[in-house]
Short mmCIF file of C-alpha atoms and ligand atoms in Angstrom, two decimals:
data_model
loop_
_atom_site.label_atom_id
_atom_site.label_comp_id
_atom_site.label_asym_id
_atom_site.label_seq_id
_atom_site.Cartn_x
_atom_site.Cartn_y
_atom_site.Cartn_z
CA MET A 1 56.45 105.91 81.56
CA HIS A 2 59.37 104.64 83.55
CA GLN A 3 58.28 102.13 86.20
CA GLU A 4 60.79 101.11 88.78
CA GLN A 5 59.26 100.42 92.20
CA ASN A 6 58.79 96.78 93.22
CA ILE A 7 58.63 95.41 89.73
CA THR A 8 58.38 91.65 89.43
CA HIS A 9 58.48 89.49 86.34
CA THR A 10 56.44 86.36 86.19
CA LEU A 11 57.73 83.24 84.61
CA ASN A 12 55.16 80.47 84.63
CA THR A 13 53.39 81.20 87.89
CA GLN A 14 56.43 81.92 90.06
CA PRO A 15 57.03 85.61 90.75
CA ILE A 16 60.71 86.47 90.45
CA PRO A 17 61.64 89.59 92.36
CA MET A 18 63.62 91.94 90.18
CA VAL A 19 66.78 92.92 91.95
CA LYS A 20 67.48 96.57 91.42
CA PRO A 21 71.11 96.81 90.42
CA HIS A 22 73.01 98.67 93.06
CA ALA A 23 76.66 99.37 92.83
CA GLU A 24 78.30 98.29 96.05
CA PHE A 25 81.46 96.44 96.87
CA PRO A 26 80.74 93.08 98.49
CA LEU A 27 81.44 92.49 102.16
CA GLY A 28 84.90 91.07 102.69
CA PHE A 29 86.19 92.71 99.51
CA LEU A 30 89.98 92.55 99.56
CA TRP A 31 91.34 96.09 99.29
CA GLY A 32 95.07 96.56 99.13
CA GLY A 33 98.16 97.12 97.05
CA ALA A 34 100.76 95.22 95.09
CA THR A 35 104.54 95.03 94.75
CA ALA A 36 107.20 92.81 93.20
CA ALA A 37 110.40 91.70 94.91
CA ASN A 38 112.76 92.87 92.17
CA GLN A 39 111.28 96.38 92.17
CA CYS A 40 111.26 97.02 95.89
CA GLU A 41 113.40 94.65 97.94
CA GLY A 42 116.90 95.68 96.89
CA ALA A 43 119.50 93.60 98.81
CA TRP A 44 120.08 91.90 95.47
CA ASP A 45 123.00 89.77 96.69
CA LYS A 46 122.26 89.55 100.44
CA ASP A 47 121.85 86.39 102.49
CA GLY A 48 122.75 84.05 99.68
CA LYS A 49 120.47 85.48 96.98
CA GLY A 50 121.63 84.75 93.44
CA PRO A 51 121.29 87.30 90.62
CA SER A 52 118.01 87.39 88.72
CA ILE A 53 117.45 88.56 85.17
CA GLN A 54 116.37 91.95 86.58
CA ASP A 55 119.83 92.56 87.95
CA VAL A 56 121.15 92.79 84.38
CA LEU A 57 118.33 95.04 83.10
CA PRO A 58 119.46 98.49 84.27
CA ARG A 59 117.21 100.29 81.74
CA GLY A 60 114.12 98.19 82.24
CA GLY A 61 112.36 95.40 80.44
CA PHE A 62 112.23 96.90 76.95
CA ASN A 63 116.00 97.28 76.73
CA PRO A 64 118.87 94.93 76.09
CA ARG A 65 120.50 93.30 79.07
CA THR A 66 124.01 93.82 80.32
CA ALA A 67 126.48 91.00 80.94
CA THR A 68 126.57 91.46 84.71
CA PRO A 69 124.76 93.63 87.29
CA THR A 70 125.90 97.25 87.02
CA PRO A 71 125.75 99.83 89.83
CA ASP A 72 123.48 102.12 87.76
CA ASN A 73 120.69 99.55 88.13
CA LEU A 74 118.35 101.10 90.69
CA LYS A 75 116.75 97.72 91.37
CA LEU A 76 119.89 96.48 93.11
CA GLU A 77 118.98 98.63 96.10
CA GLY A 78 115.30 99.15 95.21
CA ILE A 79 113.58 100.97 98.05
CA ASP A 80 115.34 98.69 100.53
CA PHE A 81 112.10 96.94 101.39
CA TYR A 82 114.24 93.97 102.40
CA HIS A 83 115.26 95.86 105.53
CA ARG A 84 112.46 98.41 105.89
CA TYR A 85 109.45 96.11 105.47
CA PRO A 86 108.24 96.55 109.09
CA GLU A 87 107.94 100.32 108.59
CA ASP A 88 106.32 99.84 105.18
CA ILE A 89 103.78 97.25 106.30
CA ALA A 90 102.88 99.52 109.24
CA LEU A 91 102.05 102.28 106.73
CA LEU A 92 99.92 99.93 104.64
CA ALA A 93 98.15 98.79 107.80
CA GLU A 94 97.48 102.42 108.66
CA MET A 95 95.58 102.69 105.36
CA GLY A 96 93.56 99.66 106.48
CA PHE A 97 94.93 97.23 103.88
CA LYS A 98 93.09 93.91 103.83
CA VAL A 99 95.51 92.30 101.39
CA PHE A 100 99.09 92.83 100.30
CA ARG A 101 100.43 91.37 97.08
CA PHE A 102 104.15 90.67 96.97
CA SER A 103 106.33 88.31 95.03
CA ILE A 104 108.93 85.87 96.26
CA ALA A 105 112.30 86.33 94.58
CA TRP A 106 112.98 82.89 93.10
CA SER A 107 116.75 83.43 93.31
CA ARG A 108 116.51 84.11 97.06
CA ILE A 109 115.14 80.60 97.49
CA PHE A 110 117.15 78.86 94.75
CA PRO A 111 120.07 81.21 93.95
CA HIS A 112 120.79 79.49 90.62
CA GLY A 113 117.39 77.96 90.13
CA ASP A 114 118.62 74.42 89.47
CA GLU A 115 119.88 73.42 92.94
CA THR A 116 118.19 70.66 94.86
CA GLU A 117 118.27 72.37 98.27
CA PRO A 118 116.79 75.80 98.99
CA ASN A 119 118.56 78.71 100.65
CA GLU A 120 117.31 78.85 104.23
CA ALA A 121 118.18 82.52 104.73
CA GLY A 122 115.97 83.45 101.76
CA LEU A 123 113.05 81.42 103.12
CA ALA A 124 113.47 83.00 106.54
CA PHE A 125 113.02 86.48 105.08
CA TYR A 126 109.53 85.64 103.81
CA ASP A 127 108.69 84.04 107.18
CA ARG A 128 109.45 87.39 108.75
CA LEU A 129 107.45 89.28 106.16
CA LEU A 130 104.44 87.00 106.70
CA ASP A 131 104.78 87.46 110.48
CA GLU A 132 104.56 91.19 109.96
CA LEU A 133 101.45 90.91 107.78
CA GLU A 134 99.83 88.57 110.28
CA LYS A 135 100.46 91.09 113.02
CA TYR A 136 98.04 93.47 111.26
CA GLY A 137 95.66 90.85 109.92
CA ILE A 138 96.65 91.59 106.31
CA GLU A 139 96.02 88.72 103.91
CA PRO A 140 99.08 87.87 101.78
CA LEU A 141 98.67 87.43 98.03
CA VAL A 142 101.84 85.85 96.69
CA THR A 143 103.18 85.92 93.14
CA ILE A 144 105.47 82.94 92.70
CA SER A 145 107.31 84.35 89.69
CA HIS A 146 107.23 88.05 88.87
CA TYR A 147 109.74 88.87 86.12
CA GLU A 148 112.63 87.59 88.25
CA THR A 149 113.83 84.28 86.83
CA PRO A 150 117.23 83.34 88.30
CA LEU A 151 119.86 84.63 85.87
CA HIS A 152 121.59 81.26 85.75
CA LEU A 153 118.45 79.68 84.30
CA ALA A 154 118.42 82.30 81.56
CA GLU A 155 122.09 81.80 80.75
CA LYS A 156 122.43 78.05 80.99
CA TYR A 157 119.01 76.89 79.75
CA ASN A 158 117.69 79.86 77.73
CA GLY A 159 114.91 80.28 80.28
CA TRP A 160 111.51 78.79 79.55
CA VAL A 161 112.57 77.61 76.09
CA SER A 162 113.94 74.64 78.02
CA ARG A 163 111.54 72.00 79.29
CA LYS A 164 113.86 71.58 82.28
CA LEU A 165 112.47 74.76 83.79
CA ILE A 166 109.19 72.99 84.49
CA SER A 167 110.83 70.76 87.06
CA PHE A 168 112.96 73.56 88.55
CA TYR A 169 109.84 75.67 88.97
CA GLU A 170 107.92 72.72 90.40
CA ARG A 171 110.65 72.15 92.99
CA TYR A 172 110.54 75.83 93.89
CA CYS A 173 106.73 75.70 94.26
CA ARG A 174 106.97 72.59 96.42
CA VAL A 175 109.29 74.41 98.81
CA LEU A 176 106.95 77.43 98.92
CA PHE A 177 103.78 75.41 99.51
CA GLU A 178 105.45 73.29 102.17
CA ARG A 179 106.84 76.29 103.97
CA TYR A 180 104.08 78.87 103.60
CA GLY A 181 101.08 76.87 102.38
CA HIS A 182 99.40 76.98 105.79
CA ARG A 183 99.63 80.79 106.00
CA VAL A 184 99.12 81.98 102.43
CA LYS A 185 95.75 81.44 100.84
CA TYR A 186 96.04 83.33 97.54
CA TRP A 187 98.80 82.47 95.05
CA LEU A 188 99.53 83.63 91.50
CA THR A 189 101.72 81.36 89.41
CA PHE A 190 103.26 83.81 86.89
CA ASN A 191 102.95 87.56 86.70
CA GLU A 192 101.39 88.69 83.39
CA ILE A 193 102.09 85.34 81.78
CA ASN A 194 101.06 86.64 78.33
CA SER A 195 103.77 89.31 78.36
CA VAL A 196 106.33 86.73 77.24
CA LEU A 197 104.98 87.35 73.74
CA HIS A 198 106.49 90.83 73.90
CA VAL A 199 109.33 90.83 76.45
CA PRO A 200 110.76 87.30 76.30
CA PHE A 201 113.82 88.03 78.45
CA MET A 202 112.07 89.88 81.25
CA SER A 203 109.02 87.64 81.28
CA GLY A 204 110.46 84.27 80.30
CA GLY A 205 114.17 84.51 81.08
CA ILE A 206 114.81 83.81 77.38
CA SER A 207 118.34 84.92 76.52
CA THR A 208 118.03 84.69 72.74
CA PRO A 209 117.50 88.29 71.59
CA LYS A 210 113.90 88.93 70.56
CA GLY A 211 114.80 89.50 66.91
CA GLN A 212 116.46 86.10 66.66
CA LEU A 213 113.94 84.11 68.66
CA THR A 214 111.91 81.80 66.42
CA GLU A 215 108.16 81.42 66.91
CA GLN A 216 108.76 77.73 67.43
CA GLN A 217 110.98 78.56 70.45
CA LEU A 218 108.66 81.24 71.78
CA TYR A 219 105.51 79.10 71.72
CA GLN A 220 107.34 76.10 73.12
CA ALA A 221 108.47 78.32 76.01
CA ILE A 222 104.88 79.46 76.52
CA HIS A 223 103.75 75.85 76.56
CA HIS A 224 106.33 75.03 79.23
CA GLU A 225 105.13 77.91 81.39
CA LEU A 226 101.51 76.86 81.03
CA VAL A 227 102.35 73.29 82.02
CA ALA A 228 104.43 74.55 84.96
CA SER A 229 101.56 76.74 86.09
CA ALA A 230 99.13 73.81 85.97
CA ARG A 231 101.58 71.60 87.85
CA ALA A 232 101.84 74.26 90.55
CA THR A 233 98.06 74.12 90.89
CA ARG A 234 98.16 70.35 91.20
CA LEU A 235 100.89 70.57 93.82
CA ALA A 236 98.96 73.14 95.82
CA ARG A 237 95.90 70.87 95.93
CA GLU A 238 98.12 68.22 97.51
CA LEU A 239 100.30 70.32 99.83
CA ALA A 240 98.11 73.30 100.68
CA PRO A 241 94.49 72.24 100.25
CA ASP A 242 93.12 75.58 101.52
CA ALA A 243 95.14 77.57 99.00
CA ARG A 244 93.47 79.26 96.05
CA ILE A 245 95.52 79.41 92.88
CA GLY A 246 95.10 82.07 90.23
CA CYS A 247 96.60 82.81 86.87
CA MET A 248 97.65 86.40 86.17
CA ILE A 249 97.14 88.08 82.84
CA LEU A 250 98.11 91.44 81.46
CA ALA A 251 94.68 92.74 80.42
CA MET A 252 94.36 95.28 77.67
CA PRO A 253 91.04 95.45 75.85
CA THR A 254 91.56 95.99 72.15
CA TYR A 255 88.94 97.99 70.28
CA PRO A 256 88.58 98.02 66.49
CA LEU A 257 90.00 101.34 65.29
CA THR A 258 86.93 101.80 63.05
CA PRO A 259 83.67 99.85 62.48
CA SER A 260 85.29 98.13 59.49
CA PRO A 261 84.97 94.32 59.75
CA ASP A 262 88.69 94.05 59.02
CA ASP A 263 89.45 96.17 62.07
CA ALA A 264 86.99 94.13 64.15
CA LEU A 265 88.73 90.94 63.08
CA ALA A 266 92.15 92.43 63.87
CA ALA A 267 90.84 93.36 67.32
CA LEU A 268 89.49 89.84 67.84
CA HIS A 269 92.84 88.33 66.92
CA ALA A 270 94.64 90.67 69.32
CA GLU A 271 92.22 89.70 72.09
CA GLN A 272 92.62 86.00 71.34
CA ALA A 273 96.40 86.25 71.64
CA ASN A 274 95.82 87.16 75.30
CA TYR A 275 92.64 85.16 75.94
CA MET A 276 94.53 82.00 75.10
CA PHE A 277 96.45 82.16 78.39
CA GLY A 278 93.25 82.42 80.41
CA ASP A 279 91.48 79.82 78.29
CA VAL A 280 94.15 77.22 79.01
CA HIS A 281 94.27 78.06 82.72
CA VAL A 282 90.49 77.91 83.08
CA ARG A 283 89.50 75.24 80.57
CA GLY A 284 92.54 73.01 80.81
CA ALA A 285 93.24 72.69 77.07
CA TYR A 286 94.30 74.77 74.09
CA PRO A 287 91.47 76.50 72.22
CA GLY A 288 90.85 75.82 68.53
CA TYR A 289 91.69 79.34 67.36
CA PHE A 290 95.15 78.97 68.90
CA MET A 291 95.84 75.65 67.18
CA ARG A 292 94.88 77.33 63.91
CA GLN A 293 97.30 80.21 64.59
CA LEU A 294 100.12 77.79 65.33
CA ALA A 295 99.42 75.92 62.12
CA ASP A 296 99.45 79.18 60.14
CA LYS A 297 102.80 80.04 61.68
CA GLY A 298 104.18 76.60 60.96
CA VAL A 299 104.78 75.98 64.68
CA GLN A 300 104.54 72.42 65.94
CA LEU A 301 104.43 72.26 69.69
CA GLU A 302 105.94 69.37 71.51
CA ILE A 303 103.08 68.37 73.83
CA THR A 304 103.37 65.10 75.71
CA GLU A 305 100.43 63.08 76.98
CA GLN A 306 101.55 63.99 80.49
CA ASP A 307 101.43 67.69 79.53
CA ARG A 308 97.81 67.28 78.41
CA GLN A 309 96.93 65.67 81.72
CA ASP A 310 98.79 68.35 83.68
CA LEU A 311 96.98 71.18 81.90
CA LYS A 312 93.70 69.85 83.27
CA ASN A 313 94.63 71.23 86.70
CA THR A 314 92.71 74.45 86.29
CA VAL A 315 92.81 77.57 88.44
CA ASP A 316 90.43 78.78 91.15
CA PHE A 317 90.39 82.40 90.05
CA VAL A 318 91.65 84.71 87.33
CA SER A 319 93.69 87.76 88.22
CA PHE A 320 94.90 90.50 85.96
CA SER A 321 96.62 93.86 85.70
CA TYR A 322 94.86 96.74 84.01
CA TYR A 323 96.35 100.08 83.03
CA MET A 324 95.12 100.91 79.55
CA SER A 325 93.28 99.86 76.42
CA THR A 326 94.40 99.92 72.84
CA CYS A 327 93.08 99.68 69.26
CA ALA A 328 93.70 97.37 66.35
CA SER A 329 93.45 97.99 62.65
CA GLY A 330 93.23 95.55 59.77
CA SER A 331 95.36 97.91 57.68
CA PRO A 332 98.79 98.00 59.26
CA ALA A 333 99.58 101.46 57.89
CA ARG A 334 96.52 103.04 59.54
CA GLY A 335 96.68 104.68 62.95
CA GLU A 336 99.56 105.68 65.12
CA ARG A 337 101.45 103.20 67.26
CA GLU A 338 101.15 104.01 70.92
CA ALA A 339 103.54 103.52 73.77
CA GLY A 340 102.35 100.96 76.21
CA ASN A 341 102.43 98.61 79.04
CA VAL A 342 104.52 95.87 77.41
CA LEU A 343 101.77 95.19 74.88
CA GLY A 344 100.79 98.11 72.71
CA GLY A 345 98.75 98.76 69.64
CA VAL A 346 97.25 101.62 67.71
CA SER A 347 96.38 104.71 69.70
CA ASN A 348 92.78 105.63 70.37
CA PRO A 349 91.85 109.18 69.32
CA HIS A 350 89.21 109.34 72.08
CA LEU A 351 91.59 108.85 75.00
CA SER A 352 94.25 110.89 76.71
CA ALA A 353 97.47 109.33 77.95
CA SER A 354 99.80 109.39 80.93
CA GLU A 355 103.17 111.08 80.66
CA TRP A 356 104.58 107.72 79.55
CA GLY A 357 101.99 107.43 76.78
CA TRP A 358 99.74 104.83 78.44
CA GLN A 359 96.19 105.58 77.32
CA ILE A 360 93.85 106.10 80.24
CA ASP A 361 90.53 104.29 79.92
CA PRO A 362 88.48 103.60 83.06
CA VAL A 363 85.52 102.21 81.06
CA GLY A 364 87.91 99.67 79.56
CA LEU A 365 88.24 98.16 83.03
CA ARG A 366 84.49 97.58 83.23
CA ILE A 367 84.63 96.02 79.77
CA VAL A 368 87.47 93.68 80.74
CA LEU A 369 85.72 92.64 83.94
CA ASN A 370 82.57 91.79 82.03
CA GLN A 371 84.41 89.99 79.24
CA TYR A 372 86.48 87.87 81.59
CA TRP A 373 83.55 87.01 83.81
CA ASP A 374 81.33 86.09 80.86
CA ARG A 375 84.08 84.03 79.29
CA TRP A 376 85.44 82.16 82.28
CA GLN A 377 82.85 82.32 85.08
CA LYS A 378 85.63 82.31 87.64
CA PRO A 379 86.04 84.85 90.40
CA LEU A 380 88.25 87.70 89.25
CA PHE A 381 90.90 89.66 91.12
CA ILE A 382 92.30 93.00 89.91
CA VAL A 383 95.87 92.74 91.13
CA GLU A 384 97.36 95.83 89.44
CA ASN A 385 95.97 99.19 88.44
CA GLY A 386 97.36 102.68 88.86
CA LEU A 387 98.91 105.77 87.40
CA GLY A 388 102.65 106.17 86.92
CA ALA A 389 103.40 109.86 87.41
CA ARG A 390 106.12 112.26 88.49
CA ASP A 391 105.49 113.45 92.04
CA GLU A 392 106.81 116.50 93.81
CA LEU A 393 107.45 116.51 97.52
CA VAL A 394 106.06 119.74 99.04
CA GLU A 395 105.32 121.08 102.48
CA ALA A 396 101.67 121.27 103.53
CA ASN A 397 100.44 121.83 107.09
CA GLY A 398 103.96 121.49 108.38
CA GLU A 399 104.53 118.06 106.79
CA LEU A 400 106.23 116.86 103.64
CA THR A 401 103.74 115.30 101.26
CA VAL A 402 102.71 114.99 97.60
CA LEU A 403 99.52 116.67 96.40
CA ASP A 404 98.63 113.88 94.01
CA ASP A 405 95.05 114.72 93.14
CA TYR A 406 95.77 113.34 89.61
CA ARG A 407 96.38 109.91 91.12
CA ILE A 408 93.18 110.06 93.18
CA GLU A 409 91.27 111.08 90.07
CA TYR A 410 92.68 108.13 88.09
CA LEU A 411 91.94 105.58 90.80
CA ARG A 412 88.50 106.99 91.56
CA ALA A 413 87.49 106.88 87.89
CA HIS A 414 88.59 103.25 87.67
CA LEU A 415 86.92 102.22 90.92
CA LEU A 416 83.63 103.76 89.78
CA GLN A 417 83.79 101.44 86.78
CA VAL A 418 84.67 98.49 89.00
CA ARG A 419 81.56 99.25 91.02
CA GLU A 420 79.52 99.26 87.79
CA ALA A 421 80.98 95.91 86.80
CA ILE A 422 80.03 94.46 90.18
CA ALA A 423 76.49 95.73 89.57
CA ASP A 424 76.70 94.02 86.16
CA GLY A 425 77.07 90.77 88.10
CA VAL A 426 80.82 90.28 87.96
CA GLN A 427 82.26 88.33 90.89
CA LEU A 428 85.33 90.16 92.12
CA LEU A 429 87.51 89.10 95.03
CA GLY A 430 89.54 92.26 95.45
CA TYR A 431 91.55 95.15 94.12
CA THR A 432 95.23 95.84 94.71
CA THR A 433 96.67 99.05 93.29
CA TRP A 434 100.06 98.72 91.68
CA GLY A 435 103.08 100.02 93.57
CA CYS A 436 101.22 101.06 96.72
CA ILE A 437 104.58 102.33 97.85
CA ASP A 438 106.88 103.96 95.24
CA MET A 439 109.25 101.48 93.60
CA ILE A 440 111.48 101.12 90.56
CA SER A 441 109.52 100.91 87.31
CA ALA A 442 109.59 97.61 85.41
CA SER A 443 109.51 98.93 81.86
CA THR A 444 111.93 101.85 82.24
CA ALA A 445 113.72 101.14 85.55
CA GLN A 446 113.09 104.71 86.68
CA MET A 447 112.36 105.77 90.23
CA SER A 448 110.62 108.89 88.95
CA LYS A 449 107.70 106.85 87.55
CA ARG A 450 105.76 106.58 90.79
CA TYR A 451 102.50 104.83 91.62
CA GLY A 452 102.41 104.86 95.42
CA PHE A 453 100.36 106.28 98.25
CA VAL A 454 103.70 106.47 100.03
CA TYR A 455 106.50 108.58 98.58
CA VAL A 456 110.02 107.18 98.81
CA ASP A 457 112.89 109.67 98.76
CA ARG A 458 115.07 108.30 96.01
CA SER A 459 115.90 109.82 92.61
CA ASP A 460 116.76 108.42 89.22
CA ASP A 461 120.44 109.04 89.90
CA GLY A 462 120.19 106.84 92.99
CA SER A 463 120.48 109.67 95.51
CA GLY A 464 118.03 110.13 98.39
CA THR A 465 117.50 109.18 102.00
CA LEU A 466 114.91 106.44 101.29
CA ALA A 467 112.65 108.13 103.86
CA ARG A 468 108.92 107.49 103.44
CA TYR A 469 106.21 110.20 103.29
CA ARG A 470 102.43 109.88 103.11
CA LYS A 471 100.97 111.41 99.94
CA MET A 472 97.53 113.05 99.79
CA SER A 473 96.20 109.86 98.17
CA PHE A 474 97.19 107.95 101.33
CA ASP A 475 94.33 109.40 103.32
CA TRP A 476 91.95 109.14 100.38
CA TYR A 477 92.61 105.39 100.01
CA ARG A 478 92.30 104.94 103.79
CA ARG A 479 88.79 106.39 103.57
CA VAL A 480 87.91 104.28 100.52
CA ILE A 481 88.85 101.14 102.40
CA ALA A 482 87.18 102.18 105.65
CA SER A 483 83.91 102.81 103.77
CA ASN A 484 84.30 99.61 101.70
CA GLY A 485 84.28 101.72 98.57
CA ALA A 486 81.16 103.74 99.40
CA GLU A 487 83.28 106.89 99.65
CA LEU A 488 85.32 107.22 96.50
C1 BG6 B 501 103.05 95.56 85.14
C2 BG6 B 501 104.06 94.77 85.92
O1 BG6 B 501 103.21 95.32 83.79
O2 BG6 B 501 103.11 96.95 85.19
C3 BG6 B 501 104.75 95.52 87.04
O3 BG6 B 501 103.52 93.59 86.43
C4 BG6 B 501 105.03 96.93 86.59
O4 BG6 B 501 105.91 94.83 87.41
C5 BG6 B 501 103.70 97.61 86.28
O5 BG6 B 501 105.78 97.69 87.47
C6 BG6 B 501 103.84 99.06 85.91
O6 BG6 B 501 104.77 99.19 84.89
P1 BG6 B 501 105.98 100.21 84.99
O7 BG6 B 501 106.82 99.92 83.83
O8 BG6 B 501 105.38 101.56 84.95
O9 BG6 B 501 106.65 99.93 86.28
#
């Protein structure tokens, strides 16, 4: 018979009360949403900003770059957050946001990236943005580098392939910590740092086309980013002692396509390719499996003694994005390749997919949360999750809105799994949905791939008034936050 009331276990003579797992979000849980400068700000050349690599990616991160910014690049104007942020933050506050994740555009602060003095007008913009957040008591969560390396660094130095970027990035971080360190507690060093494996230009500002990039160059670039990230952590300890520094990983659990041990091993290898980034950030050194992989590839990293010391500056928390899971097979010919969120693998016959082919898997989020917590024992932060979908503006009760029950369904299903993971014992700081207000997509540069609770009137051809409208999900999320996740 099933016994459940007041059960206690005894170990030696001490009774240990058995805590009945209950799925609740902790008090002070940070609910909110996330954005990136290059996808929302627009104003790409205003107030002294230099071009970033995004300004020459009019078709999104999977596509080849152009030589110079072209007017068909929707990111140049974005959703004009640069000028409309007071209206936008007011909408987020209306939903009860506790936290807002945004990135600082590196080339607003250092237009070329290698100057010695920052651009004051760029710094002043983020002062104003922080003022606005403070007005509503919304905690900022700042990504220092979100796919927006200054273009000059890509062209002159080949991005992170060059060791010089470590010191340029460190100088940039110093300026940020000195200026905002007393008002920003949560910082992320690099958005989806592991994505450089797949989109070296967008993620690492690496100009050499992917097909010509050697593994030696790629892994050296990764090493430079990891050292830079650790140096940022060290700098924050010195300049902003109350700050909490996190790494940010693109999470995508990889299941074996079948129970075959070969598939299980292929899945393990795919997981390790991503785990490595967290392992270094949390443990402060390269794991053995990675050194073996490098040896197999014939890659010899240049690692100085100073680098080894720097890497020991480990993070306070681990943050990640989660949209989908994937499968791996030991037999390359087996299974169908799927479309995906930068990474991608073999498609899972048990899952359905979004219109862009991203396989929807709420349980995968619970799995990731458990895996990361078990592995790293660091507080976690889900800093991206959401459904990219086409929305239609309609009239309901005399107002223009979007009836996005599909988005609510997606988010609800994921949050139910988050709640389960919390009951599993995972320590989670917060949850920020991706693109809380519609923005330009990173992978395809479309406006029509929308994630927001707020609809922005702009089309893929660039037309539209940029007016903002509350979607049906707006009120749903407001209630979720007000009930601290009890009402999903
Ligand atoms: C993440 C990125 O990979 O996914 C974001 O950090 C991006 O910048 C998000 O926007 C969603 O991807 P997409 O391509 O649909 O915009």
